XYZ file of C-alpha atoms in Angstrom:
394
model
C -4.706 28.154 2.648
C -4.600 28.797 6.405
C -4.179 25.788 8.678
C -7.443 26.646 10.416
C -9.291 26.393 7.090
C -7.505 23.154 6.193
C -8.529 21.714 9.545
C -12.148 22.828 9.029
C -12.425 21.302 5.569
C -10.702 18.074 6.619
C -13.178 17.882 9.480
C -16.048 18.237 7.021
C -14.775 15.310 4.957
C -14.320 13.155 8.049
C -17.860 14.052 9.136
C -19.181 13.022 5.721
C -17.496 9.605 5.868
C -18.601 9.171 9.475
C -22.192 9.781 8.384
C -22.050 6.133 7.299
C -21.786 5.172 10.961
C -25.518 5.950 11.057
C -27.657 3.180 9.512
C -30.255 5.843 8.717
C -27.929 7.338 6.078
C -27.718 3.965 4.353
C -31.470 3.462 4.591
C -32.201 6.862 3.075
C -30.145 6.069 -0.025
C -31.583 2.564 -0.108
C -35.132 3.916 -0.132
C -34.258 6.354 -2.932
C -32.799 3.521 -5.006
C -35.664 1.136 -4.290
C -38.184 3.761 -5.380
C -36.371 4.442 -8.643
C -35.994 0.706 -9.386
C -39.690 0.092 -8.712
C -40.546 2.723 -11.332
C -38.959 0.756 -14.180
C -38.286 -2.878 -13.229
C -41.717 -3.952 -14.529
C -40.799 -3.056 -18.108
C -40.954 -6.161 -20.339
C -37.564 -5.264 -21.833
C -35.833 -6.497 -18.666
C -36.999 -10.045 -19.338
C -35.012 -10.071 -22.597
C -31.721 -8.888 -21.125
C -28.876 -11.380 -20.941
C -25.859 -9.040 -20.858
C -25.063 -5.897 -18.878
C -22.310 -3.373 -19.581
C -21.241 -1.080 -16.750
C -19.257 2.084 -17.457
C -17.809 4.975 -15.504
C -14.659 6.857 -14.599
C -12.806 7.432 -11.321
C -14.775 6.414 -8.252
C -17.757 5.642 -10.484
C -15.614 3.157 -12.394
C -14.596 1.496 -9.111
C -18.277 1.262 -8.118
C -19.090 -0.276 -11.489
C -16.259 -2.818 -11.124
C -17.795 -3.997 -7.874
C -21.256 -4.075 -9.451
C -20.022 -6.287 -12.280
C -20.005 -9.318 -9.982
C -23.304 -8.331 -8.350
C -24.984 -8.611 -11.747
C -23.143 -11.812 -12.622
C -23.361 -13.674 -9.314
C -26.739 -12.456 -8.072
C -28.709 -11.606 -11.222
C -27.240 -14.338 -13.438
C -26.289 -11.977 -16.257
C -23.154 -11.816 -18.365
C -21.579 -8.663 -16.974
C -18.725 -6.551 -18.297
C -17.276 -3.387 -16.742
C -15.039 -0.930 -18.557
C -14.181 2.746 -18.637
C -16.829 4.847 -20.332
C -14.494 6.434 -22.848
C -13.361 3.016 -24.108
C -16.931 1.728 -24.294
C -18.158 4.815 -26.130
C -15.225 4.641 -28.551
C -15.860 0.953 -29.345
C -19.600 0.798 -28.736
C -20.410 -0.991 -31.993
C -17.954 -3.761 -31.091
C -19.717 -4.379 -27.778
C -23.373 -3.730 -28.568
C -23.708 -6.373 -31.283
C -27.089 -7.474 -29.888
C -28.581 -4.340 -28.304
C -32.075 -5.830 -27.932
C -30.707 -8.152 -25.215
C -28.288 -5.683 -23.598
C -28.464 -3.366 -20.622
C -25.979 -0.486 -20.326
C -25.558 1.282 -16.980
C -23.499 4.467 -16.803
C -22.293 5.749 -13.418
C -21.493 9.370 -12.598
C -21.721 10.970 -9.170
C -22.354 14.427 -10.575
C -24.393 13.096 -13.488
C -22.419 15.061 -16.058
C -19.335 13.037 -17.054
C -19.429 13.421 -20.827
C -18.212 9.945 -21.801
C -20.725 8.334 -19.440
C -23.627 10.447 -20.693
C -22.668 9.756 -24.312
C -22.364 6.004 -23.669
C -25.816 5.814 -22.128
C -27.456 8.023 -24.753
C -25.888 6.183 -27.695
C -26.782 2.787 -26.210
C -30.375 3.917 -25.972
C -30.319 5.120 -29.590
C -28.968 1.754 -30.718
C -31.838 -0.074 -29.027
C -30.337 -1.232 -25.732
C -31.977 -0.641 -22.376
C -29.850 2.079 -20.797
C -29.750 3.403 -17.250
C -28.126 6.523 -15.849
C -26.936 5.841 -12.294
C -26.508 9.135 -10.462
C -28.103 11.336 -7.796
C -31.754 12.251 -7.381
C -31.562 15.646 -9.037
C -32.092 16.051 -12.795
C -28.820 15.881 -14.731
C -27.537 15.130 -18.207
C -27.124 11.476 -17.214
C -30.518 11.066 -15.577
C -32.092 12.254 -18.836
C -29.807 10.305 -21.192
C -30.979 6.778 -20.508
C -34.146 4.799 -20.798
C -34.300 4.923 -16.991
C -32.729 6.642 -13.991
C -31.183 4.681 -11.093
C -31.041 7.169 -8.222
C -29.190 7.112 -4.901
C -27.595 9.518 -2.423
C -24.368 9.809 -4.423
C -24.806 13.583 -4.574
C -24.083 13.794 -0.828
C -20.440 14.149 -1.830
C -21.061 17.609 -3.293
C -24.424 18.801 -1.981
C -23.698 19.925 1.574
C -23.891 23.739 1.747
C -21.279 25.185 4.097
C -19.524 21.820 4.353
C -16.773 22.306 1.778
C -13.856 19.886 1.637
C -11.028 19.017 -0.746
C -13.295 17.348 -3.258
C -12.503 13.638 -3.629
C -15.622 11.453 -3.654
C -16.145 8.907 -0.853
C -19.660 8.004 0.312
C -20.919 8.034 -3.276
C -18.974 4.803 -3.817
C -20.994 3.056 -1.109
C -24.318 4.431 -2.310
C -23.632 3.539 -5.958
C -22.642 0.000 -4.944
C -25.811 -0.377 -2.900
C -28.026 0.882 -5.739
C -26.379 -1.647 -8.067
C -26.776 -4.445 -5.540
C -30.485 -3.733 -5.129
C -30.981 -3.586 -8.892
C -29.111 -6.901 -9.297
C -31.441 -8.553 -6.778
C -34.558 -7.153 -8.461
C -33.306 -8.141 -11.910
C -32.537 -11.642 -10.669
C -36.131 -11.945 -9.497
C -37.585 -10.320 -12.627
C -35.755 -12.763 -14.887
C -36.635 -15.807 -12.768
C -33.016 -16.394 -11.761
C -33.745 -15.872 -8.054
C -36.458 -17.543 -6.023
C -38.346 -15.721 -3.278
C -36.021 -17.433 -0.795
C -32.951 -16.276 -2.729
C -34.257 -12.720 -2.769
C -34.824 -12.801 0.990
C -31.298 -14.168 1.508
C -29.577 -11.417 -0.494
C -31.630 -8.643 1.100
C -30.816 -10.059 4.544
C -27.123 -10.078 3.646
C -27.372 -6.379 2.791
C -29.111 -5.659 6.106
C -26.349 -7.496 7.938
C -23.471 -5.734 6.203
C -25.079 -2.321 6.789
C -25.286 -3.153 10.483
C -21.715 -4.473 10.601
C -20.180 -1.627 8.611
C -22.036 1.230 10.271
C -21.057 -0.211 13.651
C -17.389 -0.486 12.617
C -16.643 2.949 11.126
C -15.374 4.629 14.289
C -13.387 1.588 15.415
C -11.686 1.272 12.028
C -10.781 4.955 12.105
C -9.185 4.459 15.529
C -7.236 1.440 14.262
C -5.928 3.360 11.261
C -5.089 6.364 13.438
C -2.842 4.062 15.437
C -1.067 2.269 12.587
C -0.739 5.027 9.950
C 1.958 6.964 11.891
C 3.951 3.729 12.185
C 3.708 3.196 8.427
C 4.753 6.810 7.820
C 7.729 6.343 10.143
C 9.055 3.671 7.784
C 9.325 6.422 5.132
C 7.410 4.390 2.584
C 5.087 6.558 0.521
C 4.060 5.119 -2.834
C 1.717 2.160 -2.588
C -0.084 -0.614 -4.387
C -3.461 -1.995 -3.284
C -4.145 -5.574 -4.328
C -7.128 -7.886 -4.177
C -9.353 -10.054 -6.328
C -12.883 -11.355 -6.728
C -15.590 -9.109 -5.274
C -12.937 -6.654 -4.049
C -11.395 -5.850 -7.416
C -13.427 -2.628 -7.308
C -12.341 -2.005 -3.714
C -8.669 -1.919 -4.657
C -9.434 0.356 -7.621
C -11.271 2.824 -5.368
C -8.620 2.570 -2.635
C -5.727 3.276 -4.991
C -7.612 6.196 -6.501
C -8.489 7.646 -3.115
C -5.003 7.291 -1.639
C -3.652 9.141 -4.688
C -6.340 11.839 -4.536
C -6.040 12.296 -0.787
C -2.263 12.350 -0.457
C -0.836 13.072 -3.947
C 1.315 9.968 -3.459
C 1.356 7.526 -6.353
C -0.793 4.450 -5.728
C -1.698 1.616 -8.117
C -4.363 -1.089 -8.044
C -3.528 -4.658 -9.045
C -4.975 -8.145 -9.019
C -3.466 -10.327 -6.276
C -1.420 -12.478 -8.645
C -0.850 -9.926 -11.381
C 1.300 -7.932 -8.974
C 4.194 -10.359 -9.166
C 3.926 -10.720 -12.940
C 4.902 -7.088 -13.394
C 4.784 -4.385 -10.747
C 6.654 -6.462 -8.174
C 9.857 -5.540 -10.035
C 9.249 -1.902 -9.112
C 8.864 -2.516 -5.386
C 11.374 -1.859 -2.627
C 11.449 -0.489 0.914
C 9.882 2.785 -0.275
C 6.600 1.061 -1.151
C 3.578 -0.190 0.762
C 1.541 -3.212 -0.297
C -2.042 -3.173 0.967
C -3.579 -6.632 0.591
C -7.370 -7.049 0.669
C -7.927 -10.720 1.519
C -11.095 -11.272 3.545
C -11.218 -15.076 3.760
C -9.677 -18.460 3.045
C -9.967 -18.260 -0.733
C -7.123 -15.709 -1.016
C -5.000 -16.994 1.876
C -2.472 -18.913 -0.231
C -1.976 -16.064 -2.699
C -1.583 -13.583 0.162
C 1.173 -15.734 1.650
C 2.915 -15.716 -1.745
C 2.796 -11.907 -1.813
C 4.086 -11.648 1.756
C 6.941 -13.977 0.830
C 7.901 -11.768 -2.100
C 7.713 -8.663 0.092
C 10.370 -10.112 2.375
C 12.737 -9.924 -0.612
C 11.613 -6.462 -1.757
C 11.550 -5.174 1.859
C 8.220 -3.476 1.138
C 5.851 -2.571 3.971
C 2.881 -4.954 4.000
C -0.605 -4.365 5.400
C -3.150 -7.206 5.282
C -6.893 -6.614 5.689
C -8.548 -9.903 6.632
C -11.046 -11.573 8.928
C -8.768 -14.615 9.289
C -6.854 -15.478 12.440
C -3.781 -16.586 10.487
C -0.475 -17.037 12.316
C 1.702 -16.807 9.162
C 0.044 -13.470 8.330
C 1.025 -12.202 11.757
C 4.621 -13.363 11.314
C 5.193 -12.174 7.747
C 3.151 -8.953 7.469
C 4.134 -5.633 9.028
C 0.489 -4.953 9.930
C -2.575 -7.190 10.027
C -5.927 -5.426 10.334
C -8.480 -7.894 11.650
C -11.761 -7.006 10.017
C -15.260 -7.803 11.318
C -16.709 -10.960 9.819
C -19.031 -10.631 6.820
C -20.995 -13.785 6.068
C -20.920 -13.569 2.275
C -17.742 -12.428 0.517
C -19.740 -10.570 -2.139
C -20.767 -8.034 0.530
C -17.223 -7.335 1.832
C -16.643 -4.337 -0.503
C -19.090 -2.308 1.610
C -16.777 -2.716 4.623
C -13.223 -3.090 3.333
C -12.945 0.309 1.686
C -13.088 2.176 5.004
C -9.618 1.458 6.438
C -8.094 2.291 3.051
C -9.948 5.605 2.881
C -8.850 6.300 6.439
C -5.203 5.554 5.686
C -5.141 8.208 2.952
C -7.098 10.667 5.072
C -4.921 10.302 8.162
C -1.664 10.361 6.210
C -2.596 13.619 4.483
C -3.980 15.209 7.635
C -0.811 14.417 9.581
C 1.187 16.197 6.883
C -0.913 19.316 7.509
C -2.398 19.253 4.020
C -5.942 19.567 2.700
C -7.262 16.074 2.049
C -8.221 15.709 -1.614
C -7.034 19.174 -2.662
C -6.960 19.857 -6.399
C -3.518 19.431 -7.894
C -2.315 22.141 -10.280
C -5.659 23.815 -9.561
C -7.509 21.329 -11.771
C -10.580 19.141 -11.420
C -11.077 16.300 -13.888
C -13.467 18.481 -15.900
C -10.748 21.164 -16.227
C -8.428 18.833 -18.145
C -9.985 19.958 -21.405
C -8.133 21.274 -24.448
C -10.941 23.630 -25.483
C -10.943 25.329 -22.066
C -7.301 26.346 -22.397
C -6.347 26.532 -26.098
C -7.770 27.657 -29.408
C -7.993 25.372 -32.460
C -4.415 26.255 -33.449
C -3.116 25.102 -30.067
C -2.386 28.587 -28.766
C -3.282 29.453 -25.134
C -6.558 31.301 -24.664
C -6.314 34.830 -23.240
C -5.813 34.774 -19.498
C -4.931 31.068 -19.348
């Protein structure tokens, strides 16, 4: 591919992410989600629900991981997130009481087979099931009892605006749809008072304002520090965090890998030094997502270990912490978010930007298919016959 075309497509992806600097883009998806929720939240079945299962793959799995705590903390439900293939494979072990269960399957394109099958089978077994995808009709929107819509299809519905292909803004829109549903479910089930509902909706308003107003600044910050990280010749990375940002680190690790083709893993803050720490040395980067005081002590432990492994460390935090400044290679001071459960909407941006800028500086197409394959192309039946012989022309 010519460099001019690479530059054009990379510019399209940057433009898409920067669309979230406009609060109107958030509000459009919010209105789509609110309308879809209003169409089904009055169903009596939602009063019986006590457990929610959230399933997806890739970015959709990361969105579902974040949503798990929205449904637990805000809606007061027992919430469990897992990959869709695992859930589908073991569905009878999980759905032991389908009359009191809600299953939500996430897919940006609305056609991920394991997600569609999970939602459809849950519905057949008697659970309330929801397909969370874009507005347009799809296999997933038709598979469930209900359809939770948002602007997730903006990642692949922009004629003339082609780019490498990795999903970005859909993660934000899927999280917001889940957040809104969690608030409405909390009210429907009597878990939230009118005052609680107003509080959580105000928190969403505030984080939209904070995040949309921070996009360009965060890009500038990452444009400044990414070359310095690259100069250290560290390439493979691990992104670590906990609590509400467990989905953030999953999405960040996925996106850094998709954007750059460099290996990147996601880990819990403490789990890192119970295993993967043994793999780390000066060739690795540790990105630490630690918004506030609750993860300060564990972050200091990680930074201490990194002094022995000589790994590059980057801390994303809103804290003014002198030991962070002394021990970390880079501290990114993030805008303050009042409630930690809303930080995932903001903290993903610098991690997206790191992968984007790193790949762009290497002159490569951000998010380009590797080996010419999309996820849907990794399919035995597309390439081989039943005997395992290659199909003609493959």
